[in-house]
Amino acid sequence: LQKEARYINLSLHYLEQVIVALHERSTGGRNHVPYRNSMMTSVLRDSLGGNCKTVMVGTAAIEDRHLEESMSTCRFAQRVAAIKNNATVNEELDPALLIRRLKKEAAELKDELKLLNGDDAEDLNEDDKKECQKLVQAYLVQQDLEALFVAGSLARYQECFSLLRDIYWQKAGSNEPLKMNGAEPRIQGNLLGTLEGTLQ
């Protein structure tokens, strides 16, 4: 029993050393924190000074014979309360999703460079025109008003704007709201009226 009590006191001693070191580190006094002195402090490393919100609960007895231990517990709790942790949300990013996003960004940047370099000698075939139609449809039903419209070459941009013009005049000549694949496009209502007034 005495051996077990000695081990407990030794672990609590190392725990207090870690608490004091964390308090001094928060004030800029030191950088090293002796987490490896005991198994308990190694296990509690993230909880004490890592990315965690930690609550310390201290118990104190009201009997006179336990006054010294109660005061020691209060002093220890006061040192623990002086430690400040900056906890942040742990986020796991799906590698496949990251790869798709980076490939999309790379394709958009290549299209922009191709357009800026004046490489507009592309002759559109039927497949290219279908791709432009899909691009215009996806853009019209896109809810994000900040979404980019990247077509690639100048010829593709001309084809897409031609499709947008046809869609606009189709809507201007009809009282029914224009739908594409069952979805409401973004360009309708007051915005169409504004565009119509601009063209007139």
PDB file of C-alpha atoms in Angstrom:
ATOM      1  CA  LEU A   1       0.000   0.000   0.000  1.00  0.00           C
ATOM      2  CA  GLN A   2       2.843   2.379   0.819  1.00  0.00           C
ATOM      3  CA  LYS A   3       4.496   1.593  -2.508  1.00  0.00           C
ATOM      4  CA  GLU A   4       1.271   2.371  -4.364  1.00  0.00           C
ATOM      5  CA  ALA A   5       0.841   5.619  -2.419  1.00  0.00           C
ATOM      6  CA  ARG A   6       4.420   6.559  -3.278  1.00  0.00           C
ATOM      7  CA  TYR A   7       3.731   6.041  -6.982  1.00  0.00           C
ATOM      8  CA  ILE A   8       0.559   8.132  -6.762  1.00  0.00           C
ATOM      9  CA  ASN A   9       2.369  10.972  -5.012  1.00  0.00           C
ATOM     10  CA  LEU A  10       5.179  10.815  -7.559  1.00  0.00           C
ATOM     11  CA  SER A  11       2.701  11.053 -10.442  1.00  0.00           C
ATOM     12  CA  LEU A  12       0.965  13.985  -8.775  1.00  0.00           C
ATOM     13  CA  HIS A  13       4.353  15.635  -8.306  1.00  0.00           C
ATOM     14  CA  TYR A  14       5.119  15.315 -12.022  1.00  0.00           C
ATOM     15  CA  LEU A  15       1.630  16.563 -12.817  1.00  0.00           C
ATOM     16  CA  GLU A  16       2.265  19.660 -10.740  1.00  0.00           C
ATOM     17  CA  GLN A  17       5.557  20.215 -12.567  1.00  0.00           C
ATOM     18  CA  VAL A  18       3.699  20.118 -15.886  1.00  0.00           C
ATOM     19  CA  ILE A  19       1.075  22.552 -14.589  1.00  0.00           C
ATOM     20  CA  VAL A  20       3.751  24.984 -13.401  1.00  0.00           C
ATOM     21  CA  ALA A  21       5.612  24.670 -16.717  1.00  0.00           C
ATOM     22  CA  LEU A  22       2.414  25.328 -18.709  1.00  0.00           C
ATOM     23  CA  HIS A  23       1.690  28.398 -16.610  1.00  0.00           C
ATOM     24  CA  GLU A  24       5.210  29.710 -17.173  1.00  0.00           C
ATOM     25  CA  ARG A  25       4.949  28.986 -20.902  1.00  0.00           C
ATOM     26  CA  SER A  26       1.707  30.972 -21.134  1.00  0.00           C
ATOM     27  CA  THR A  27       3.501  33.933 -19.589  1.00  0.00           C
ATOM     28  CA  GLY A  28       6.532  33.535 -21.869  1.00  0.00           C
ATOM     29  CA  GLY A  29       8.870  32.272 -19.169  1.00  0.00           C
ATOM     30  CA  ARG A  30       9.778  28.891 -20.675  1.00  0.00           C
ATOM     31  CA  ASN A  31       9.176  26.668 -23.660  1.00  0.00           C
ATOM     32  CA  HIS A  32       9.834  23.102 -22.481  1.00  0.00           C
ATOM     33  CA  VAL A  33       7.066  21.191 -20.701  1.00  0.00           C
ATOM     34  CA  PRO A  34       8.114  17.872 -19.052  1.00  0.00           C
ATOM     35  CA  TYR A  35       5.256  15.687 -20.260  1.00  0.00           C
ATOM     36  CA  ARG A  36       7.420  12.546 -20.451  1.00  0.00           C
ATOM     37  CA  ASN A  37       8.299  12.399 -16.763  1.00  0.00           C
ATOM     38  CA  SER A  38       5.389  10.062 -16.056  1.00  0.00           C
ATOM     39  CA  MET A  39       2.816   7.963 -17.861  1.00  0.00           C
ATOM     40  CA  MET A  40      -0.042  10.068 -16.494  1.00  0.00           C
ATOM     41  CA  THR A  41       1.302  13.362 -17.828  1.00  0.00           C
ATOM     42  CA  SER A  42       2.040  11.737 -21.186  1.00  0.00           C
ATOM     43  CA  VAL A  43      -1.563  10.516 -21.437  1.00  0.00           C
ATOM     44  CA  LEU A  44      -2.937  13.899 -20.348  1.00  0.00           C
ATOM     45  CA  ARG A  45      -0.707  15.858 -22.731  1.00  0.00           C
ATOM     46  CA  ASP A  46      -3.505  16.906 -25.111  1.00  0.00           C
ATOM     47  CA  SER A  47      -5.890  17.645 -22.255  1.00  0.00           C
ATOM     48  CA  LEU A  48      -3.431  19.777 -20.301  1.00  0.00           C
ATOM     49  CA  GLY A  49      -1.751  21.876 -22.954  1.00  0.00           C
ATOM     50  CA  GLY A  50      -3.077  20.682 -26.274  1.00  0.00           C
ATOM     51  CA  ASN A  51      -6.125  21.179 -28.437  1.00  0.00           C
ATOM     52  CA  CYS A  52      -8.742  20.446 -25.772  1.00  0.00           C
ATOM     53  CA  LYS A  53     -11.161  22.163 -23.457  1.00  0.00           C
ATOM     54  CA  THR A  54     -10.304  20.819 -20.013  1.00  0.00           C
ATOM     55  CA  VAL A  55     -12.187  21.149 -16.715  1.00  0.00           C
ATOM     56  CA  MET A  56     -10.404  20.620 -13.418  1.00  0.00           C
ATOM     57  CA  VAL A  57     -12.541  19.465 -10.470  1.00  0.00           C
ATOM     58  CA  GLY A  58     -11.011  19.796  -6.998  1.00  0.00           C
ATOM     59  CA  THR A  59     -12.484  18.246  -3.866  1.00  0.00           C
ATOM     60  CA  ALA A  60     -11.849  19.712  -0.439  1.00  0.00           C
ATOM     61  CA  ALA A  61     -12.773  18.522   3.039  1.00  0.00           C
ATOM     62  CA  ILE A  62     -14.154  20.848   5.702  1.00  0.00           C
ATOM     63  CA  GLU A  63     -12.622  19.042   8.699  1.00  0.00           C
ATOM     64  CA  ASP A  64      -9.799  20.817  10.503  1.00  0.00           C
ATOM     65  CA  ARG A  65      -7.469  17.854  10.168  1.00  0.00           C
ATOM     66  CA  HIS A  66      -7.714  18.105   6.352  1.00  0.00           C
ATOM     67  CA  LEU A  67      -7.116  21.864   6.223  1.00  0.00           C
ATOM     68  CA  GLU A  68      -3.578  21.587   4.884  1.00  0.00           C
ATOM     69  CA  GLU A  69      -4.602  19.202   2.085  1.00  0.00           C
ATOM     70  CA  SER A  70      -7.593  21.385   1.194  1.00  0.00           C
ATOM     71  CA  MET A  71      -5.382  24.464   0.902  1.00  0.00           C
ATOM     72  CA  SER A  72      -2.925  22.502  -1.275  1.00  0.00           C
ATOM     73  CA  THR A  73      -5.796  21.418  -3.532  1.00  0.00           C
ATOM     74  CA  CYS A  74      -7.008  25.024  -3.862  1.00  0.00           C
ATOM     75  CA  ARG A  75      -3.517  26.241  -4.746  1.00  0.00           C
ATOM     76  CA  PHE A  76      -3.191  23.497  -7.358  1.00  0.00           C
ATOM     77  CA  ALA A  77      -6.591  24.359  -8.834  1.00  0.00           C
ATOM     78  CA  GLN A  78      -5.579  28.015  -8.976  1.00  0.00           C
ATOM     79  CA  ARG A  79      -2.464  27.134 -10.981  1.00  0.00           C
ATOM     80  CA  VAL A  80      -4.522  24.966 -13.325  1.00  0.00           C
ATOM     81  CA  ALA A  81      -7.004  27.807 -13.839  1.00  0.00           C
ATOM     82  CA  ALA A  82      -4.154  30.063 -14.955  1.00  0.00           C
ATOM     83  CA  ILE A  83      -3.435  27.828 -17.979  1.00  0.00           C
ATOM     84  CA  LYS A  84      -4.957  28.983 -21.276  1.00  0.00           C
ATOM     85  CA  ASN A  85      -5.577  26.560 -24.135  1.00  0.00           C
ATOM     86  CA  ASN A  86      -6.539  27.689 -27.618  1.00  0.00           C
ATOM     87  CA  ALA A  87      -8.790  24.857 -28.724  1.00  0.00           C
ATOM     88  CA  THR A  88      -9.686  24.619 -32.412  1.00  0.00           C
ATOM     89  CA  VAL A  89     -12.008  22.282 -34.294  1.00  0.00           C
ATOM     90  CA  ASN A  90     -10.293  19.188 -35.659  1.00  0.00           C
ATOM     91  CA  GLU A  91     -11.133  18.865 -39.339  1.00  0.00           C
ATOM     92  CA  GLU A  92     -10.415  15.878 -41.525  1.00  0.00           C
ATOM     93  CA  LEU A  93     -10.222  16.588 -45.245  1.00  0.00           C
ATOM     94  CA  ASP A  94     -11.121  13.816 -47.644  1.00  0.00           C
ATOM     95  CA  PRO A  95      -8.055  13.252 -49.894  1.00  0.00           C
ATOM     96  CA  ALA A  96     -10.223  12.327 -52.879  1.00  0.00           C
ATOM     97  CA  LEU A  97     -12.251  15.519 -52.471  1.00  0.00           C
ATOM     98  CA  LEU A  98      -9.070  17.578 -52.179  1.00  0.00           C
ATOM     99  CA  ILE A  99      -7.647  15.979 -55.345  1.00  0.00           C
ATOM    100  CA  ARG A 100     -10.854  16.725 -57.301  1.00  0.00           C
ATOM    101  CA  ARG A 101     -10.863  20.318 -56.113  1.00  0.00           C
ATOM    102  CA  LEU A 102      -7.205  20.843 -57.027  1.00  0.00           C
ATOM    103  CA  LYS A 103      -7.718  19.261 -60.456  1.00  0.00           C
ATOM    104  CA  LYS A 104     -10.689  21.555 -61.061  1.00  0.00           C
ATOM    105  CA  GLU A 105      -8.657  24.612 -60.036  1.00  0.00           C
ATOM    106  CA  ALA A 106      -5.781  23.511 -62.281  1.00  0.00           C
ATOM    107  CA  ALA A 107      -8.150  23.064 -65.239  1.00  0.00           C
ATOM    108  CA  GLU A 108      -9.671  26.501 -64.649  1.00  0.00           C
ATOM    109  CA  LEU A 109      -6.234  28.121 -64.478  1.00  0.00           C
ATOM    110  CA  LYS A 110      -5.166  26.377 -67.692  1.00  0.00           C
ATOM    111  CA  ASP A 111      -8.306  27.634 -69.423  1.00  0.00           C
ATOM    112  CA  GLU A 112      -7.635  31.182 -68.220  1.00  0.00           C
ATOM    113  CA  LEU A 113      -4.033  31.036 -69.444  1.00  0.00           C
ATOM    114  CA  LYS A 114      -5.186  29.659 -72.758  1.00  0.00           C
ATOM    115  CA  LEU A 115      -7.626  32.517 -73.127  1.00  0.00           C
ATOM    116  CA  LEU A 116      -5.079  35.162 -72.074  1.00  0.00           C
ATOM    117  CA  ASN A 117      -2.498  33.812 -74.496  1.00  0.00           C
ATOM    118  CA  GLY A 118      -4.911  34.311 -77.371  1.00  0.00           C
ATOM    119  CA  ASP A 119      -5.093  30.655 -78.329  1.00  0.00           C
ATOM    120  CA  ASP A 120      -8.506  30.990 -80.003  1.00  0.00           C
ATOM    121  CA  ALA A 121      -7.894  29.048 -83.207  1.00  0.00           C
ATOM    122  CA  GLU A 122     -10.094  26.190 -82.007  1.00  0.00           C
ATOM    123  CA  ASP A 123     -12.771  24.833 -84.320  1.00  0.00           C
ATOM    124  CA  LEU A 124     -15.709  23.562 -82.325  1.00  0.00           C
ATOM    125  CA  ASN A 125     -17.219  20.235 -83.283  1.00  0.00           C
ATOM    126  CA  GLU A 126     -20.579  18.847 -82.195  1.00  0.00           C
ATOM    127  CA  ASP A 127     -19.164  17.401 -78.972  1.00  0.00           C
ATOM    128  CA  ASP A 128     -17.630  20.767 -78.070  1.00  0.00           C
ATOM    129  CA  LYS A 129     -20.962  22.493 -78.658  1.00  0.00           C
ATOM    130  CA  LYS A 130     -22.719  19.961 -76.451  1.00  0.00           C
ATOM    131  CA  GLU A 131     -20.158  20.633 -73.728  1.00  0.00           C
ATOM    132  CA  CYS A 132     -20.899  24.342 -74.055  1.00  0.00           C
ATOM    133  CA  GLN A 133     -24.614  23.653 -73.717  1.00  0.00           C
ATOM    134  CA  LYS A 134     -24.002  21.643 -70.545  1.00  0.00           C
ATOM    135  CA  LEU A 135     -21.786  24.413 -69.190  1.00  0.00           C
ATOM    136  CA  VAL A 136     -24.440  27.067 -69.809  1.00  0.00           C
ATOM    137  CA  GLN A 137     -27.167  24.921 -68.275  1.00  0.00           C
ATOM    138  CA  ALA A 138     -25.060  24.262 -65.182  1.00  0.00           C
ATOM    139  CA  TYR A 139     -24.280  27.967 -64.865  1.00  0.00           C
ATOM    140  CA  LEU A 140     -27.916  29.051 -65.125  1.00  0.00           C
ATOM    141  CA  VAL A 141     -29.141  26.697 -62.402  1.00  0.00           C
ATOM    142  CA  GLN A 142     -26.172  27.462 -60.141  1.00  0.00           C
ATOM    143  CA  GLN A 143     -27.378  29.046 -56.889  1.00  0.00           C
ATOM    144  CA  ASP A 144     -24.002  30.531 -55.999  1.00  0.00           C
ATOM    145  CA  LEU A 145     -23.914  34.045 -57.463  1.00  0.00           C
ATOM    146  CA  GLU A 146     -20.126  34.133 -57.038  1.00  0.00           C
ATOM    147  CA  ALA A 147     -19.590  31.003 -59.169  1.00  0.00           C
ATOM    148  CA  LEU A 148     -17.031  31.404 -61.943  1.00  0.00           C
ATOM    149  CA  PHE A 149     -17.855  30.861 -65.599  1.00  0.00           C
ATOM    150  CA  VAL A 150     -14.831  29.314 -67.291  1.00  0.00           C
ATOM    151  CA  ALA A 151     -15.326  28.012 -70.830  1.00  0.00           C
ATOM    152  CA  GLY A 152     -11.748  27.746 -72.042  1.00  0.00           C
ATOM    153  CA  SER A 153     -10.926  29.166 -75.442  1.00  0.00           C
ATOM    154  CA  LEU A 154     -12.386  32.253 -77.057  1.00  0.00           C
ATOM    155  CA  ALA A 155     -14.372  30.107 -79.471  1.00  0.00           C
ATOM    156  CA  ARG A 156     -16.025  28.329 -76.564  1.00  0.00           C
ATOM    157  CA  TYR A 157     -16.856  31.643 -74.907  1.00  0.00           C
ATOM    158  CA  GLN A 158     -18.462  32.856 -78.126  1.00  0.00           C
ATOM    159  CA  GLU A 159     -20.519  29.686 -78.364  1.00  0.00           C
ATOM    160  CA  CYS A 160     -21.626  29.971 -74.738  1.00  0.00           C
ATOM    161  CA  PHE A 161     -22.615  33.618 -75.124  1.00  0.00           C
ATOM    162  CA  SER A 162     -24.526  32.715 -78.281  1.00  0.00           C
ATOM    163  CA  LEU A 163     -26.437  30.096 -76.297  1.00  0.00           C
ATOM    164  CA  LEU A 164     -27.111  32.586 -73.503  1.00  0.00           C
ATOM    165  CA  ARG A 165     -28.405  35.088 -76.031  1.00  0.00           C
ATOM    166  CA  ASP A 166     -30.749  32.481 -77.526  1.00  0.00           C
ATOM    167  CA  ILE A 167     -32.021  31.591 -74.063  1.00  0.00           C
ATOM    168  CA  TYR A 168     -32.604  35.245 -73.238  1.00  0.00           C
ATOM    169  CA  TRP A 169     -34.596  35.950 -76.387  1.00  0.00           C
ATOM    170  CA  GLN A 170     -36.538  32.758 -75.847  1.00  0.00           C
ATOM    171  CA  LYS A 171     -37.475  34.027 -72.388  1.00  0.00           C
ATOM    172  CA  ALA A 172     -38.148  37.556 -73.631  1.00  0.00           C
ATOM    173  CA  GLY A 173     -40.663  36.253 -76.159  1.00  0.00           C
ATOM    174  CA  SER A 174     -42.526  34.103 -73.636  1.00  0.00           C
ATOM    175  CA  ASN A 175     -44.476  34.937 -70.506  1.00  0.00           C
ATOM    176  CA  GLU A 176     -43.635  31.584 -68.915  1.00  0.00           C
ATOM    177  CA  PRO A 177     -40.530  31.298 -66.749  1.00  0.00           C
ATOM    178  CA  LEU A 178     -37.727  29.520 -68.550  1.00  0.00           C
ATOM    179  CA  LYS A 179     -36.753  26.103 -67.203  1.00  0.00           C
ATOM    180  CA  MET A 180     -33.771  23.979 -68.078  1.00  0.00           C
ATOM    181  CA  ASN A 181     -34.011  20.317 -67.146  1.00  0.00           C
ATOM    182  CA  GLY A 182     -36.739  21.152 -64.651  1.00  0.00           C
ATOM    183  CA  ALA A 183     -34.653  23.735 -62.739  1.00  0.00           C
ATOM    184  CA  GLU A 184     -35.249  27.457 -62.526  1.00  0.00           C
ATOM    185  CA  PRO A 185     -32.338  29.460 -63.969  1.00  0.00           C
ATOM    186  CA  ARG A 186     -30.789  32.371 -62.150  1.00  0.00           C
ATOM    187  CA  ILE A 187     -31.389  34.837 -65.003  1.00  0.00           C
ATOM    188  CA  GLN A 188     -35.100  35.603 -64.856  1.00  0.00           C
ATOM    189  CA  GLY A 189     -37.598  38.096 -63.400  1.00  0.00           C
ATOM    190  CA  ASN A 190     -36.238  41.538 -62.609  1.00  0.00           C
ATOM    191  CA  LEU A 191     -32.780  40.693 -63.959  1.00  0.00           C
ATOM    192  CA  LEU A 192     -34.228  39.826 -67.365  1.00  0.00           C
ATOM    193  CA  GLY A 193     -36.134  43.119 -67.337  1.00  0.00           C
ATOM    194  CA  THR A 194     -32.935  44.970 -66.593  1.00  0.00           C
ATOM    195  CA  LEU A 195     -31.092  43.189 -69.391  1.00  0.00           C
ATOM    196  CA  GLU A 196     -33.954  43.893 -71.784  1.00  0.00           C
ATOM    197  CA  GLY A 197     -33.905  47.595 -70.906  1.00  0.00           C
ATOM    198  CA  THR A 198     -30.139  47.684 -71.404  1.00  0.00           C
ATOM    199  CA  LEU A 199     -30.369  46.114 -74.839  1.00  0.00           C
ATOM    200  CA  GLN A 200     -33.108  48.582 -75.882  1.00  0.00           C
TER     201      GLN A 200
END
